[in-house]
XYZ file of C-alpha atoms in Angstrom:
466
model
C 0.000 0.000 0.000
C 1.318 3.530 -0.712
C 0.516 7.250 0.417
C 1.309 9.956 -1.669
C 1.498 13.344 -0.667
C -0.976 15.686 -2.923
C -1.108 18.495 -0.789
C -0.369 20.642 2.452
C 3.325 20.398 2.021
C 5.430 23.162 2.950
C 2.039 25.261 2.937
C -1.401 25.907 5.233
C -3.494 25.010 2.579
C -4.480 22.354 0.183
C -4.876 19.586 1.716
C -4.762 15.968 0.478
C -3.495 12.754 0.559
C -3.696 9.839 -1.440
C -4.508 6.095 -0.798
C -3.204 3.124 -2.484
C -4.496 -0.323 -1.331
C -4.578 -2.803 -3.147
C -6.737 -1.516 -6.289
C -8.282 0.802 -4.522
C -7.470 4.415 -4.420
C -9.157 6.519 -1.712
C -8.300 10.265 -1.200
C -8.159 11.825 2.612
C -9.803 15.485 1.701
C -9.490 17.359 -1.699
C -8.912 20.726 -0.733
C -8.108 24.364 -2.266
C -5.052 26.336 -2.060
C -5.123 29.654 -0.822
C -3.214 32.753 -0.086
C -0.057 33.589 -2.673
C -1.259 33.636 -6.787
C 1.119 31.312 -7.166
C -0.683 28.668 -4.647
C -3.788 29.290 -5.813
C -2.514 28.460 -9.503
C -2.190 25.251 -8.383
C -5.796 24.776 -8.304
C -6.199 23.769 -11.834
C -3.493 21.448 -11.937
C -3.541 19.981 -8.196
C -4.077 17.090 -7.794
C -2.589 15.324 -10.229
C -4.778 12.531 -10.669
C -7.317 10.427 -12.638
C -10.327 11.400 -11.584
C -12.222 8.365 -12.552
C -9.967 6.156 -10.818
C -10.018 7.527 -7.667
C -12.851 5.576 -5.458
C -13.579 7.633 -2.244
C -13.399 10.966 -1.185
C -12.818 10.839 2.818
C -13.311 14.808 4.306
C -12.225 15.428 7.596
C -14.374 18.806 7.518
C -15.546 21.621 5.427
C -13.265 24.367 5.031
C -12.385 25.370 1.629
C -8.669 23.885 2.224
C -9.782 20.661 2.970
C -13.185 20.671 0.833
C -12.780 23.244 -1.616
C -11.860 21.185 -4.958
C -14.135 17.971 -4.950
C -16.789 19.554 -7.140
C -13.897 20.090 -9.740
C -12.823 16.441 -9.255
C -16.478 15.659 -10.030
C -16.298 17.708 -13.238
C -13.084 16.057 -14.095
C -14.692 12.182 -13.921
C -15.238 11.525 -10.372
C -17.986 9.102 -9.400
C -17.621 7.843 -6.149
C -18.640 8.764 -3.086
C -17.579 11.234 -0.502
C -17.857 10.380 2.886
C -18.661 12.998 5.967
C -19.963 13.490 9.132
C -23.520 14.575 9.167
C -22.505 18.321 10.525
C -19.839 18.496 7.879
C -22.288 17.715 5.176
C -24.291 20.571 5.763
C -21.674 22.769 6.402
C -20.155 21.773 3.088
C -23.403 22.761 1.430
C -22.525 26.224 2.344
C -19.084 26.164 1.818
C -19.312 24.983 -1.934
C -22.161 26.587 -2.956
C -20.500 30.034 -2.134
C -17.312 29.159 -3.210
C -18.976 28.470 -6.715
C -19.821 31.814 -7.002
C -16.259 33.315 -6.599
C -14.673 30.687 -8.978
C -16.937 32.085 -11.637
C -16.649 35.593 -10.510
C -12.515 34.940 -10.659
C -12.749 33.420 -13.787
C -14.667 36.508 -15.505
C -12.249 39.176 -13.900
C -9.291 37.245 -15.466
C -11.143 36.466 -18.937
C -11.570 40.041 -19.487
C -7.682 41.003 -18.189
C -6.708 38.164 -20.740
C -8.791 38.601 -23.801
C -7.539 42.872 -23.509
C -3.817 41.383 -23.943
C -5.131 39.277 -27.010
C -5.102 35.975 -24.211
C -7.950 32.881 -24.745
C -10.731 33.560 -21.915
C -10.351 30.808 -18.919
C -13.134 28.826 -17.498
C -14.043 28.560 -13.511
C -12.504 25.876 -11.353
C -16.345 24.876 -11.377
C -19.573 26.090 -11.022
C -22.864 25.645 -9.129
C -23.501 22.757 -11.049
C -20.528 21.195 -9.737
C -20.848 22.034 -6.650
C -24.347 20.952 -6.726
C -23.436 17.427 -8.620
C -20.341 16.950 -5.332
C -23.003 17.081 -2.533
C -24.933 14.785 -4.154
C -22.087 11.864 -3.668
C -22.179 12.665 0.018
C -22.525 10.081 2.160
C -22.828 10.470 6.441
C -20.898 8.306 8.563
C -21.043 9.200 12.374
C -18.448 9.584 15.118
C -17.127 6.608 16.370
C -18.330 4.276 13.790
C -16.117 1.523 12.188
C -17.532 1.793 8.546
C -15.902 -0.493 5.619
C -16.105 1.248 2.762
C -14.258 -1.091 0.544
C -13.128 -4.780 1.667
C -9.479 -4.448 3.169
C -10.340 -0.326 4.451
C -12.069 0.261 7.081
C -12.420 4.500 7.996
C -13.164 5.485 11.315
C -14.336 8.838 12.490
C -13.383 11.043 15.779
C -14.165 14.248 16.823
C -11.690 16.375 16.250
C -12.907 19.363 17.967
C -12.044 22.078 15.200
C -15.575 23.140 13.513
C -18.688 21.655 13.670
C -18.340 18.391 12.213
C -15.110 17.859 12.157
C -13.128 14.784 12.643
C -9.935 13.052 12.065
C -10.138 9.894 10.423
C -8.027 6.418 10.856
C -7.798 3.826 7.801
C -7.574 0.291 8.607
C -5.879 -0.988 5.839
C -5.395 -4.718 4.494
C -3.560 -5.869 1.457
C -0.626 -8.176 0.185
C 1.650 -5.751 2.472
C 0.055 -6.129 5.325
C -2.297 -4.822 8.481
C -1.552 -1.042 9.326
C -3.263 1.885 10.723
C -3.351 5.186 9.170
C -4.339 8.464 10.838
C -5.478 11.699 9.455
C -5.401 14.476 12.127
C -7.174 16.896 9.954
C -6.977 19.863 11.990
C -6.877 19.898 15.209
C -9.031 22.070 17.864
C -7.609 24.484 20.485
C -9.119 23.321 23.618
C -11.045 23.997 25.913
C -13.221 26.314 24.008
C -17.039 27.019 23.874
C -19.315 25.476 21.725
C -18.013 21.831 20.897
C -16.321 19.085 22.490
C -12.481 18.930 22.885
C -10.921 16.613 20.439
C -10.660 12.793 20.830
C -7.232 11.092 19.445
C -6.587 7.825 18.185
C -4.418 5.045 20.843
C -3.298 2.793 17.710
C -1.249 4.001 14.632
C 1.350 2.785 12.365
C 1.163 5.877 10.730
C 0.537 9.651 11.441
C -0.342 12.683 9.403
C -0.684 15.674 11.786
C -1.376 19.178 11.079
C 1.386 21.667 12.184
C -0.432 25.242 11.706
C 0.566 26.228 14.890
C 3.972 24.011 15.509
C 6.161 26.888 16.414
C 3.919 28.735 18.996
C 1.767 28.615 22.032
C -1.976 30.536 22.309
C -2.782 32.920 25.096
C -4.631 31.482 27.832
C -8.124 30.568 27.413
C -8.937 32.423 30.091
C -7.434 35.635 28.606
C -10.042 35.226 25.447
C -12.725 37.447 27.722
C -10.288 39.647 29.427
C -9.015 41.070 25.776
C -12.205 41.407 24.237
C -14.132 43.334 27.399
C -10.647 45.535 27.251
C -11.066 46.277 23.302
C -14.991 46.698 23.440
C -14.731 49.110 26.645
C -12.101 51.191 25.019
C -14.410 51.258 21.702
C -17.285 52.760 23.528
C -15.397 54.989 25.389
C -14.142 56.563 22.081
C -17.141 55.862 20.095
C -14.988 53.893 17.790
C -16.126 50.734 15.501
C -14.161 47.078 16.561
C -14.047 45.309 13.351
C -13.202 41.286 13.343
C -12.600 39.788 10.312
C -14.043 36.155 10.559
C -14.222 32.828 9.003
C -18.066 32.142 8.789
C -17.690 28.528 10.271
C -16.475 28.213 13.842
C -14.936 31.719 14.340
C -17.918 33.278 13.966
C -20.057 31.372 16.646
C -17.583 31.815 19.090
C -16.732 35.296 19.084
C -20.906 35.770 18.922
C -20.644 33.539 21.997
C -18.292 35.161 23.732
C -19.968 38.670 23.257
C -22.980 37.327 24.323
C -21.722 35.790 27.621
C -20.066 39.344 28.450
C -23.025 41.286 27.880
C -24.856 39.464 29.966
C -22.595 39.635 32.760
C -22.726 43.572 32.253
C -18.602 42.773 31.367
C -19.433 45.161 28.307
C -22.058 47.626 27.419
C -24.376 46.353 24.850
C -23.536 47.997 21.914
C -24.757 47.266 18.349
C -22.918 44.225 16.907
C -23.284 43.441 13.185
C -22.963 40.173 11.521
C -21.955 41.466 7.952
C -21.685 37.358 6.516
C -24.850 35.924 4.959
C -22.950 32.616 5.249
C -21.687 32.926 9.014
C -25.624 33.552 9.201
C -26.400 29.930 7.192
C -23.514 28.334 9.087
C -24.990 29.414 12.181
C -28.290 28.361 11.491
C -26.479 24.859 10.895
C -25.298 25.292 13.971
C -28.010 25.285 15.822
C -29.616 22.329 14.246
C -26.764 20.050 15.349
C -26.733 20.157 19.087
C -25.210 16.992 19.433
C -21.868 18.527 18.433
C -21.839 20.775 21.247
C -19.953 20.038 25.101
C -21.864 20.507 28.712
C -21.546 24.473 28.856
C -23.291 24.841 25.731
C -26.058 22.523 26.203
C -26.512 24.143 29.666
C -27.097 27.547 27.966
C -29.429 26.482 25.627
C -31.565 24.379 28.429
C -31.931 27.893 29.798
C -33.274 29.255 27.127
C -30.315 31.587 26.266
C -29.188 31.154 22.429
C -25.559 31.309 22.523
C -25.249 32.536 19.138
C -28.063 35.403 19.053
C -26.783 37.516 21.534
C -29.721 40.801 22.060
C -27.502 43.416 20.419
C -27.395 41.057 17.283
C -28.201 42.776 13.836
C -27.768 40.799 10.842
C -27.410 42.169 7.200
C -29.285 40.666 4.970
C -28.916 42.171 1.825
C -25.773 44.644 0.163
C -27.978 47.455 1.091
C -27.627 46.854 4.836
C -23.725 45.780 4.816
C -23.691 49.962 3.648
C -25.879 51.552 6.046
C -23.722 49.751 8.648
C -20.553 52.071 7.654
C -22.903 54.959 7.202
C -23.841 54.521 11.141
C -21.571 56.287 14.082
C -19.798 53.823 16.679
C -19.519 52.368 19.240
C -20.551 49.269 17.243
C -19.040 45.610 16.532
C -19.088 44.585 13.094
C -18.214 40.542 12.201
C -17.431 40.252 8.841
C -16.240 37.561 6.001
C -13.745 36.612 5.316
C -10.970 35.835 7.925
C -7.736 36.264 6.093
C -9.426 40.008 4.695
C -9.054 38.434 0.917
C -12.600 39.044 -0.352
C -15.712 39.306 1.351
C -17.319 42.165 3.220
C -15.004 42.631 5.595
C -12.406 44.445 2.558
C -15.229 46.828 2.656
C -15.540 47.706 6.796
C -11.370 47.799 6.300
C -11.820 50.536 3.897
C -14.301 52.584 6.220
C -12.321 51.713 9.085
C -8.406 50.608 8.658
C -7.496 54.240 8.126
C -8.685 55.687 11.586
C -6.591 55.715 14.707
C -9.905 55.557 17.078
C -11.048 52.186 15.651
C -10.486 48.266 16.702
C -9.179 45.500 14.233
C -9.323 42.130 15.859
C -7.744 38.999 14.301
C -9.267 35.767 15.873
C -7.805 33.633 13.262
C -4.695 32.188 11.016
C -3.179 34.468 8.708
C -1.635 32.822 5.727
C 1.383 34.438 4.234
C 0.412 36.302 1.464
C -2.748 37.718 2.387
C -4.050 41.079 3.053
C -4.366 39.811 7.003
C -0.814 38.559 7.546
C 0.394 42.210 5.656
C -1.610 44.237 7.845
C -0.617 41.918 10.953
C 3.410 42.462 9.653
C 3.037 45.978 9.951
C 2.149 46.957 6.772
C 1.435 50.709 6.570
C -0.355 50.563 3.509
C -2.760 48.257 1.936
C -4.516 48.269 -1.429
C -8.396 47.937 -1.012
C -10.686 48.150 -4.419
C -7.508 49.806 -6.308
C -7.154 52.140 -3.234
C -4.296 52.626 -1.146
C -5.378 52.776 2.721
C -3.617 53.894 5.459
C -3.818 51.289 8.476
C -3.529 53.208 11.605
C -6.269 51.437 13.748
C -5.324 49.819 16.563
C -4.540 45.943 15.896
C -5.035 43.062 17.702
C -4.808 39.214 17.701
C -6.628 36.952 20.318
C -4.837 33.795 19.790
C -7.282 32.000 21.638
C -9.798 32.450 19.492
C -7.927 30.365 16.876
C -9.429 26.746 16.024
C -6.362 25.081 15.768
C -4.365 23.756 18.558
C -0.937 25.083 19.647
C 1.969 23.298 20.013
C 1.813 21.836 23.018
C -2.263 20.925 22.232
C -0.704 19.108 19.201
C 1.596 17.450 21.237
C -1.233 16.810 23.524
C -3.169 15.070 20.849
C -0.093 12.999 19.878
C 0.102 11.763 23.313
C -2.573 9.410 23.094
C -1.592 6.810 21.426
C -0.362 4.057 23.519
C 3.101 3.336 21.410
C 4.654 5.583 19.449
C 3.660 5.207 15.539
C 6.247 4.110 13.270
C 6.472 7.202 11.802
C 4.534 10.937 11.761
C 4.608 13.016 9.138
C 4.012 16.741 9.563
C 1.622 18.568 7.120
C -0.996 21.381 6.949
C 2.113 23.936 7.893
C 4.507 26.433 6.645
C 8.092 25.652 6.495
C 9.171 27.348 9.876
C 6.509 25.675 12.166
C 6.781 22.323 10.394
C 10.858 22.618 10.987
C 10.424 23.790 15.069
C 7.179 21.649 15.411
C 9.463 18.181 14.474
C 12.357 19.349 16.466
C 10.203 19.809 18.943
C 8.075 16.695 19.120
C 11.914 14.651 18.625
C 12.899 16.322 21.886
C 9.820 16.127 23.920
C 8.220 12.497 23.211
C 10.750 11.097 21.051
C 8.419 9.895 18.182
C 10.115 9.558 14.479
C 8.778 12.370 12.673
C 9.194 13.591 8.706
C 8.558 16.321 6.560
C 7.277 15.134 3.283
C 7.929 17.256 -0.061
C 4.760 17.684 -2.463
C 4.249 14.268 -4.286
C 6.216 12.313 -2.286
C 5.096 8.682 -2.485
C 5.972 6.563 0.755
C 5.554 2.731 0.436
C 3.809 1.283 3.861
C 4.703 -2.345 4.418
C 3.810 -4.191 7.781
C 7.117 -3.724 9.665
């Protein structure tokens, strides 16, 4: 049996991995690349496959990255199934359906650019068609359960504590080489946190692919999460200033809305106006609330009292363009949670241009800023940055609440790792730039002594029973 490396090396983005057992080939997510042009080129090239000989889709959960190119593997020939947790499928319904929409919006901006310099015109990734056609192969498979989706693979599911729905998944795999156990981490959640359940690891492996966003650092302290935001929201109001958070619709969203709402009710922060400027943070929320099952104690206990975490009392939500405008027409104090999180597209480019350019306001990062996006520029002290063809001044005061993030720190990583009862035969480090891949091995080597690797993009590694 062999795994091959298809994506997420040496990068945040991407992610997938490749199968071989026997003659079956079964793919561990499909997902886009993101950030730099020359990432995102990859997209119509990666992964370098037959489509119509690849027999399962397995997603660990539904952002673009993991997600974001199976409808273009189903226009490209393929016909099997895609399996998910039930959470994940919905959440992918979302997901694809919007990022439809920007593939053929991309594809027209660069047509026209192309056909003025005498170019041919390019297609989308995919459409809504597509899109539509992928989450029809979708089939659920719950936590926990041992399903054999071919004879000689077995996938398991496991909570992986992330977003909603997300898991990391361990192959059982049989052939002419042998018995061994793969696992997927997929990415792994920063707990504790509100809202869902911490993750659950694996205690057998032969093999391990684990995420290494956050490799080279620690978070702040939970605990700290509510101290930074009363300090930020307090200082808003007492300047009448706007605190703008660009956020990922899935996950982020929800928990910074829970987190507001849990300080406003403890009179921790006045109740100033807070707009929700996402219609899909206001679908994935809506998802949200229709799989309870997903959630830990705290949450449930909330609810049971009849207080919505997500919905705090302030809450407006824009529903249309027209109300995403009024909002920077209106005078703080306000909150305004916008898409999307790395400030790439999405209404939040808009709130940046209204609001990057004055001293008195807020910007609040609650989430991973690839390299090469308008985020990590503005986080790396950029003192300009070009909005709609406009230059804008960023002189608003910036923060990051690394708690917020969904993705464990190194020493939750390591935490993670720690659970399986022998050490795997070997773990190899993906989902990461260079520089936290490089400290994160260095650092697992030194603390628990496991045999870890850095695969290179394409890399093919033969797994024989030892």
């Amino acid at each position: 049996m062999d795994l091959t490396f298809l994506g997420a090396t040496g990068t945040v983005t991407g992610s997938c991995y490749l199968m071989t057992v026997g003659n079956r080939r079964v793919m561990v997510d499909c997902g886009m690349y993101q950030g730099k042009p020359e990432l995102m080129e990859r997209n119509y090239v990666r992964p370098p496959v037959d489509w119509s000989e690849v027999d399962a889709i397995l997603l660990t959960h539904a952002h673009i990255d993991h997600c974001g190119l199976i409808p273009r593997a189903v226009k490209l020939g393929f016909s099997g199934p895609v399996f998910a947790t039930p959470a994940t499928a919905d959440i992918t319904n979302i997901m694809l359906a919007d990022s439809a929409e920007i593939q053929i919006g991309d594809a027209e901006w660069l047509s026209r650019k192309r056909v003025r310099a005498g170019k041919a015109p390019v297609e989308p990734l995919y459409d809504e068609k597509d899109a539509e056609a992928a989450l029809r192969r979708f089939k659920l498979i719950e936590y926990e359960d041992e399903r054999e989706i071919y004879p000689g693979i077995i996938a398991e599911y496991r909570d992986a504590g992330h977003i909603l729905g997300s898991a990391s998944i361990r192959l059982s795999c049989s052939d002419s080489d042998g018995n061994r156990k793969i696992v997927f981490s997929g990415d792994v959640g920063h707990w504790p946190a509100p809202i869902l359940k911490d993750p659950v690891g694996f205690e057998h492996a032969d093999i391990v692919l684990c995420e290494s966003t956050y490799g080279n650092r620690l978070h702040d302290d939970v605990s700290k999460r509510k101290s930074r935001m009363t300090e930020i929201v307090k200082e808003a109001y007492k300047h009448k200033a706007k605190v703008v958070i660009p956020s990922f619709a899935v996950g982020r969203t929800q928990e910074v809305l829970y987190i507001l709402g849990e300080l406003m009710t403890a009179n921790s922060i006045p109740r100033i106006p807070i707009y929700l400027d996402s219609p899909m943070a206001a679908e994935a929320t809506s998802v949200h609330e229709r799989h309870p099952d997903c959630y830990d104690k705290e949450t449930v206990e909330r609810i049971l009292k009849h207080d919505n975490p997500f919905k705090p009392d302030s809450l407006h939500i824009s529903k249309s363009v027209k109300d995403s405008i009024r909002i920077n027409r209106r005078k703080g104090p306000m909150i305004i949670i916008a898409g999307g999180g790395m400030c790439e597209g999405g209404r939040i480019q808009h709130h940046l241009k209204h609001s990057l350019w004055d001293q008195k306001n807020h910007i609040v990062f609650v989430g991973y800023q690839a390299s090469g996006t308008t985020g990590r520029a503005i986080l790396n002290g950029a003192k300009k940055v070009r909005l709609f063809g406009e230059e804008i001044a960023v002189k608003a005061n910036l923060h990051t609440i690394g708690a917020f993030s969904a993705h464990a720190d190194r020493d939750g990583l390591i935490d993670w790792l720690e659970n399986f009862q022998n050490p795997p035969g070997a773990v190899f480090l993906v989902h990461g730039e260079p520089d936290a891949a490089k400290s994160f091995k260095a650092h697992i080597e030194k603390t628990i002594g496991y045999n870890t690797i850095i695969p290179e993009l394409d890399q093919v590694v033969k797994i024989s029973k030892s």
